mmCIF file with all atom_site columns, C-alpha atoms in Angstrom:
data_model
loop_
_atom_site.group_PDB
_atom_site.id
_atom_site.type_symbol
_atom_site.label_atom_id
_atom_site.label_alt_id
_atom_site.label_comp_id
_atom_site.label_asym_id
_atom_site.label_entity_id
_atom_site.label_seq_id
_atom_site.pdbx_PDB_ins_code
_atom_site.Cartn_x
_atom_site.Cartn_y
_atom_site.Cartn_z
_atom_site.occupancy
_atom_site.B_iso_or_equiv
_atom_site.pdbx_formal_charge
_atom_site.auth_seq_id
_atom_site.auth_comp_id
_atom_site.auth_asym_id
_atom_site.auth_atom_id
_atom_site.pdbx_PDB_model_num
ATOM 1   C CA . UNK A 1 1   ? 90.947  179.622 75.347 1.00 74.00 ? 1   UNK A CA 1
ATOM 2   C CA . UNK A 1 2   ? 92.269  176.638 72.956 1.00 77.00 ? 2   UNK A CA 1
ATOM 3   C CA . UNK A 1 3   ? 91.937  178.019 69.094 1.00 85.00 ? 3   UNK A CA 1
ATOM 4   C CA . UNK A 1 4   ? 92.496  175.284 66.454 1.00 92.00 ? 4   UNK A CA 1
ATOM 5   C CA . UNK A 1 5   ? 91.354  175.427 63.070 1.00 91.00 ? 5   UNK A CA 1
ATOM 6   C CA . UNK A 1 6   ? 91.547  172.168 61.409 1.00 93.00 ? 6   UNK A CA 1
ATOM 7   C CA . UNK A 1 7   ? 91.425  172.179 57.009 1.00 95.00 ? 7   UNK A CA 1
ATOM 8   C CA . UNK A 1 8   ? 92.290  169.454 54.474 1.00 96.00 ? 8   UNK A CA 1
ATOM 9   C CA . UNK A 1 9   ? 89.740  166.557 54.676 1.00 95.00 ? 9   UNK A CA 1
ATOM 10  C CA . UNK A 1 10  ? 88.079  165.483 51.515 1.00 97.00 ? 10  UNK A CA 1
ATOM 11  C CA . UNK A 1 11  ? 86.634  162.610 49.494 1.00 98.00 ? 11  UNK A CA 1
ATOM 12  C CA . UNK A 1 12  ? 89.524  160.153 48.330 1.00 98.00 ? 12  UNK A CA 1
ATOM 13  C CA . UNK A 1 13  ? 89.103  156.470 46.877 1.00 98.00 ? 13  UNK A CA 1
ATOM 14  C CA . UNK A 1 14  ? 90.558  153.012 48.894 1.00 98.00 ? 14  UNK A CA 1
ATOM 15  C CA . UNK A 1 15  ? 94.285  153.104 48.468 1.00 98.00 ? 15  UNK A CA 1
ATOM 16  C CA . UNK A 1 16  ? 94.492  157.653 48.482 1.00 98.00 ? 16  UNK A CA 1
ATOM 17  C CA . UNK A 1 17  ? 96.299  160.065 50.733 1.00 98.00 ? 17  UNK A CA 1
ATOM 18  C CA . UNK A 1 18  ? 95.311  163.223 52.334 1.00 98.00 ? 18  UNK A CA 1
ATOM 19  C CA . UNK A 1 19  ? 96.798  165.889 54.565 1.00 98.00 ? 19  UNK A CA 1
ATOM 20  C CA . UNK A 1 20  ? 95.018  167.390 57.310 1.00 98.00 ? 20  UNK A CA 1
ATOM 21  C CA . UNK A 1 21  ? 96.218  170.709 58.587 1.00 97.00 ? 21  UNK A CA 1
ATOM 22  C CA . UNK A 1 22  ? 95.532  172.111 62.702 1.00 96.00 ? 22  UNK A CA 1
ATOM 23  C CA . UNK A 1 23  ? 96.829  175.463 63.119 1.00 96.00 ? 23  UNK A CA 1
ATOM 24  C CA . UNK A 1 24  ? 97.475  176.674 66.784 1.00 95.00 ? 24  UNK A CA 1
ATOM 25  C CA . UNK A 1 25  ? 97.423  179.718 68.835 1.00 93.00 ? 25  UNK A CA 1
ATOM 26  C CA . UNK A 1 26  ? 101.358 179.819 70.023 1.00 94.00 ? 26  UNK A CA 1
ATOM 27  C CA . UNK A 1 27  ? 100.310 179.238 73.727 1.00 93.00 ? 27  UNK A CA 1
ATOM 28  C CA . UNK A 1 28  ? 98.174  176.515 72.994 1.00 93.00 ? 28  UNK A CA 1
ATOM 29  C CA . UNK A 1 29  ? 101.101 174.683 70.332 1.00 94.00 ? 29  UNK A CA 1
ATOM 30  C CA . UNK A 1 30  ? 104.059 175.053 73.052 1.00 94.00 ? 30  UNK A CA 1
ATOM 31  C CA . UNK A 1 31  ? 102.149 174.554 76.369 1.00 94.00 ? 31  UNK A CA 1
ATOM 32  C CA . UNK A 1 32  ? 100.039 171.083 75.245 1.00 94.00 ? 32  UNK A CA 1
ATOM 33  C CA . UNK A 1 33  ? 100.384 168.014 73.194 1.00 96.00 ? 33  UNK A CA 1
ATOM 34  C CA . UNK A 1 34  ? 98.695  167.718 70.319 1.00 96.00 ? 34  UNK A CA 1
ATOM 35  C CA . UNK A 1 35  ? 96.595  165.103 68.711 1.00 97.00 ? 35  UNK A CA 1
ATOM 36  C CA . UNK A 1 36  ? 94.379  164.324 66.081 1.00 97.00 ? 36  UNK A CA 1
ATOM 37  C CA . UNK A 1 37  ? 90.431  162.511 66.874 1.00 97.00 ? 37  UNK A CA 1
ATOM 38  C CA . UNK A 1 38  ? 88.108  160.728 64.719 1.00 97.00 ? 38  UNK A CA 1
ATOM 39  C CA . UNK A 1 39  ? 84.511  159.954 64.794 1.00 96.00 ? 39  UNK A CA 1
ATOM 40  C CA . UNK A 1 40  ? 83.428  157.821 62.268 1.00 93.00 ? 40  UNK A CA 1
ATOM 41  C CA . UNK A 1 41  ? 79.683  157.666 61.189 1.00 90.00 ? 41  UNK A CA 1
ATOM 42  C CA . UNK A 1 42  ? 77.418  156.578 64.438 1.00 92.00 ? 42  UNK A CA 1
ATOM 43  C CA . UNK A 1 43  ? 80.255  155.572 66.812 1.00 93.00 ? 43  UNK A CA 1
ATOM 44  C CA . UNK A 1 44  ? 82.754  157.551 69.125 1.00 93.00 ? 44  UNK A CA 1
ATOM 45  C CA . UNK A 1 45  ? 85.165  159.679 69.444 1.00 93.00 ? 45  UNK A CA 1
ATOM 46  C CA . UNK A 1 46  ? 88.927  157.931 69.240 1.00 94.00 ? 46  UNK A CA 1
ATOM 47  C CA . UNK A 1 47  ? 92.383  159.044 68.806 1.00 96.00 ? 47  UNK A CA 1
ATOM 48  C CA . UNK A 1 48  ? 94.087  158.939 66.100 1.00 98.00 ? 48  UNK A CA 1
ATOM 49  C CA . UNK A 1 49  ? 97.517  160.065 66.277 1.00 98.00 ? 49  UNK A CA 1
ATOM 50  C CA . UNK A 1 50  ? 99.640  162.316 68.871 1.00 98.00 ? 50  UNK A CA 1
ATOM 51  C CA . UNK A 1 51  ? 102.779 163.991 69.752 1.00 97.00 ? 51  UNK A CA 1
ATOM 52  C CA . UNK A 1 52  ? 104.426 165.621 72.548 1.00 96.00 ? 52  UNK A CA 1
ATOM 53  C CA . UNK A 1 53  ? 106.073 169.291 72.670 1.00 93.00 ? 53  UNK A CA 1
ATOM 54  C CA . UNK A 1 54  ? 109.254 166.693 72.590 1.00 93.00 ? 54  UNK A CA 1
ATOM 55  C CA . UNK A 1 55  ? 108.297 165.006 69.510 1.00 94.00 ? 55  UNK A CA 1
ATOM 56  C CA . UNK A 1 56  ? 107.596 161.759 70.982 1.00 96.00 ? 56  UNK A CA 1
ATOM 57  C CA . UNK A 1 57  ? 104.119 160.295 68.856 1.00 97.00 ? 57  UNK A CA 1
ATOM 58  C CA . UNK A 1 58  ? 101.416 157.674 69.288 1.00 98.00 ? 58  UNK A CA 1
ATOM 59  C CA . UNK A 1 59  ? 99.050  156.099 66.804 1.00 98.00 ? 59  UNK A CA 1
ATOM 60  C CA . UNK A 1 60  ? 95.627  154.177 66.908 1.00 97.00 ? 60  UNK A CA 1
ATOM 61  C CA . UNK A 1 61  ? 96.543  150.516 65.831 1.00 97.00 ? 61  UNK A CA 1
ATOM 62  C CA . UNK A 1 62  ? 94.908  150.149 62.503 1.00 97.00 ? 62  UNK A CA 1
ATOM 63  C CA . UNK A 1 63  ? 97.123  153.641 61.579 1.00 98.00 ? 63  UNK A CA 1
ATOM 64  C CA . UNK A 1 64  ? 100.437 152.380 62.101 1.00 98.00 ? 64  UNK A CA 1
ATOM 65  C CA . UNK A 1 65  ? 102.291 152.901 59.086 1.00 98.00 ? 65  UNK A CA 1
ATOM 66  C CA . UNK A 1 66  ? 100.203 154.303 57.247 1.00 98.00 ? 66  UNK A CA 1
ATOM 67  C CA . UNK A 1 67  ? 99.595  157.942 59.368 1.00 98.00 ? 67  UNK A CA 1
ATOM 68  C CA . UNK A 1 68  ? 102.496 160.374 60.207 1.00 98.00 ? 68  UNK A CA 1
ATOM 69  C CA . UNK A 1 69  ? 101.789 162.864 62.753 1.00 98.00 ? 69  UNK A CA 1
ATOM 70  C CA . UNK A 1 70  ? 104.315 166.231 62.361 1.00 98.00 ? 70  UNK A CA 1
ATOM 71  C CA . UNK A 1 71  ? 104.634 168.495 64.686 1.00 97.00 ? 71  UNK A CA 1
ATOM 72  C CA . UNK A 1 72  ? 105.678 172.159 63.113 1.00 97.00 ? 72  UNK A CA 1
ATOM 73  C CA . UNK A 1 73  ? 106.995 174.534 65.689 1.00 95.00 ? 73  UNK A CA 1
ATOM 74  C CA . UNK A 1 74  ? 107.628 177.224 63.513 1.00 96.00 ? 74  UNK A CA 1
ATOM 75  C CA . UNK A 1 75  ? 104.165 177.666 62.207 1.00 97.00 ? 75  UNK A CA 1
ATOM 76  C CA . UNK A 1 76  ? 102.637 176.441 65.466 1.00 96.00 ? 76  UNK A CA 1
ATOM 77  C CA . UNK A 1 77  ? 101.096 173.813 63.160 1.00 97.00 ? 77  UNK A CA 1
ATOM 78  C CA . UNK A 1 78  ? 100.203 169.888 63.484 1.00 97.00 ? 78  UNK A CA 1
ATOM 79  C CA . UNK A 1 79  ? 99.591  167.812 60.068 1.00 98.00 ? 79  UNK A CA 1
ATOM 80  C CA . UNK A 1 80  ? 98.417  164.417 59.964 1.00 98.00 ? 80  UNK A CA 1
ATOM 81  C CA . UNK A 1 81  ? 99.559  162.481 56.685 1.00 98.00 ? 81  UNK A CA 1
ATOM 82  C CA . UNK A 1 82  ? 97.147  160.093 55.889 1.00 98.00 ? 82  UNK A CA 1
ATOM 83  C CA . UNK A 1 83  ? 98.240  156.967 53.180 1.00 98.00 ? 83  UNK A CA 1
ATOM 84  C CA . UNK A 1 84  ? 96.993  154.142 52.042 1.00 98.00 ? 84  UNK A CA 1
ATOM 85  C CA . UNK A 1 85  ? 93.126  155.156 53.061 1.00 98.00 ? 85  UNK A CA 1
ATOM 86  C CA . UNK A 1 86  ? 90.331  152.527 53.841 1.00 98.00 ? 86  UNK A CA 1
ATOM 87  C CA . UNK A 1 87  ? 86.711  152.855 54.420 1.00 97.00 ? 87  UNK A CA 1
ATOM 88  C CA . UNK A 1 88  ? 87.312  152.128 57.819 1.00 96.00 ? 88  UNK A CA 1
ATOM 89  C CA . UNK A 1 89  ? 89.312  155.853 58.175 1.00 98.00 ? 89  UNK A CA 1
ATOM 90  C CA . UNK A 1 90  ? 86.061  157.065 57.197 1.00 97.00 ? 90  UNK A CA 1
ATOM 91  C CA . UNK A 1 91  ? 84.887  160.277 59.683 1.00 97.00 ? 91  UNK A CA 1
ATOM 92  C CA . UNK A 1 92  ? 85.232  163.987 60.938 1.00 97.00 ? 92  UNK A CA 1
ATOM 93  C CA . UNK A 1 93  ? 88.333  164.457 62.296 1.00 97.00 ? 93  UNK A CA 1
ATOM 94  C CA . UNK A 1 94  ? 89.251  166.608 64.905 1.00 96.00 ? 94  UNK A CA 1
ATOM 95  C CA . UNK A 1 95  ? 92.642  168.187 65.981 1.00 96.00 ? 95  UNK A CA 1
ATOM 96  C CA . UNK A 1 96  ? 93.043  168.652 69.845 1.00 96.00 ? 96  UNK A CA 1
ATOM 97  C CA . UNK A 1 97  ? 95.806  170.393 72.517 1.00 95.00 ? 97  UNK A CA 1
ATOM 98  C CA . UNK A 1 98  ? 96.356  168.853 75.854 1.00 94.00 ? 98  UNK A CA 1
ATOM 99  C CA . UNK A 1 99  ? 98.871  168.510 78.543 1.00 92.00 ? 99  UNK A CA 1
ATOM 100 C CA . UNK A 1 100 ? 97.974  164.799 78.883 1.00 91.00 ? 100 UNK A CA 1
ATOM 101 C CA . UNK A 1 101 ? 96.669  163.754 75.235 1.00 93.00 ? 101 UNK A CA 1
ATOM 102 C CA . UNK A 1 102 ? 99.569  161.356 74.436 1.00 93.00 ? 102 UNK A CA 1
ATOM 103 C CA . UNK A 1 103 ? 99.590  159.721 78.008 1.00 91.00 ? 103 UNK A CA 1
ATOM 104 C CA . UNK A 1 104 ? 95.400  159.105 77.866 1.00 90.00 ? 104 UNK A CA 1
ATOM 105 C CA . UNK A 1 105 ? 95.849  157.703 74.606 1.00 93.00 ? 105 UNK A CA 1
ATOM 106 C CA . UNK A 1 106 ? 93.670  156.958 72.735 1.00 92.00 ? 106 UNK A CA 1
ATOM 107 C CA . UNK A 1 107 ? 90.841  158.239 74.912 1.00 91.00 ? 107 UNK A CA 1
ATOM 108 C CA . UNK A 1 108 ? 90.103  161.837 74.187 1.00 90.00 ? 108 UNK A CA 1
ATOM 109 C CA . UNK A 1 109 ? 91.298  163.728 77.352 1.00 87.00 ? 109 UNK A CA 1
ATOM 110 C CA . UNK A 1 110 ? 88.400  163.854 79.908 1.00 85.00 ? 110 UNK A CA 1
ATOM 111 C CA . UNK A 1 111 ? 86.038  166.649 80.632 1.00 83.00 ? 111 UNK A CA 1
ATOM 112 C CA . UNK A 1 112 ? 87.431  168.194 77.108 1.00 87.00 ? 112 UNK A CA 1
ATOM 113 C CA . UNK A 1 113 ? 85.240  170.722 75.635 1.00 84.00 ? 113 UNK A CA 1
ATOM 114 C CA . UNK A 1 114 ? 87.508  172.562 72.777 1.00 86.00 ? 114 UNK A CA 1
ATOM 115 C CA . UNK A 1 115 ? 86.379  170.603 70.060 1.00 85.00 ? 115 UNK A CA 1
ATOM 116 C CA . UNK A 1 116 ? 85.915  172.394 67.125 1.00 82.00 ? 116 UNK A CA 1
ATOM 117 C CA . UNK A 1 117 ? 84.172  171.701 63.521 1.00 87.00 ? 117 UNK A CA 1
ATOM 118 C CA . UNK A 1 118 ? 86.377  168.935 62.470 1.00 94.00 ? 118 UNK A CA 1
ATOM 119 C CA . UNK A 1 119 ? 87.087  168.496 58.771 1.00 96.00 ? 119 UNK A CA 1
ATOM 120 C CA . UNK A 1 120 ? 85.352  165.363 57.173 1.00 97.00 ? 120 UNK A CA 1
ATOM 121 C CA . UNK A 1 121 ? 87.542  162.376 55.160 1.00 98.00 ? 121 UNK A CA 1
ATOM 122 C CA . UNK A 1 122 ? 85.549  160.070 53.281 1.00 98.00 ? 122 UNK A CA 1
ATOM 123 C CA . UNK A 1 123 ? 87.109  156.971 51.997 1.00 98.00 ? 123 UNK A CA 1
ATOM 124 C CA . UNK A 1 124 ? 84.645  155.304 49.224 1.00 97.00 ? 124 UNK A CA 1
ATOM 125 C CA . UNK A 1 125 ? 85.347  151.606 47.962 1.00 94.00 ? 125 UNK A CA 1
#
């Protein structure tokens, strides 16, 4: 049983930051990579950022420099800072724990079925 609770999304203006919180059951945090998904409005699921129980991290692209995934192993916690927000970064965003998450990358892990609620970023013009 995967338990994430994702919190810090909100409504932010081109050119604002955010921090998005995903706080782990210990088993979960030390036996998976971890990850964070978007889905912007009518299109899928993609990843966004992720990192390894060794630290190592992938991003989307269009992140690159502006995202920093972290990776907090004393709080069992993954954050995803978020700069320099577009439009385009618009969606719900979803954390996620996997063995393979980093090495499918960007495609959300197949047959994965722990999504939970998300927390929704809005980037307005």
């Amino acid at each position: 049983q995967v338990n994430l609770v994702e919190s810090g999304g909100g409504s932010v203006e081109t050119g604002g930051s955010l921090k998005l919180s995903c706080v782990a059951d210990r088993y979960t945090f030390i036996r998976n990579s971890m990850g964070w998904f978007r889905q912007p409005p009518h299109r899928e699921r993609e990843g966004v950022a992720g990192i390894t129980n060794n630290g190592q991290a992938v991003y989307l692209d269009s992140v690159k420099g502006r995202f920093t995934i972290i990776r907090d192993s004393a709080t069992s916690t993954v954050y995803l800072e978020m700069a320099s927000l577009t439009p385009d970064d618009t969606g719900t965003y979803f954390c996620a724990a996997h063995p393979n998450l980093v090495s499918r990358f960007p495609t959300p892990p197949p047959d994965y079925d722990a999504w939970g609620q998300g927390t929704q970023v809005t980037v307005s013009a």
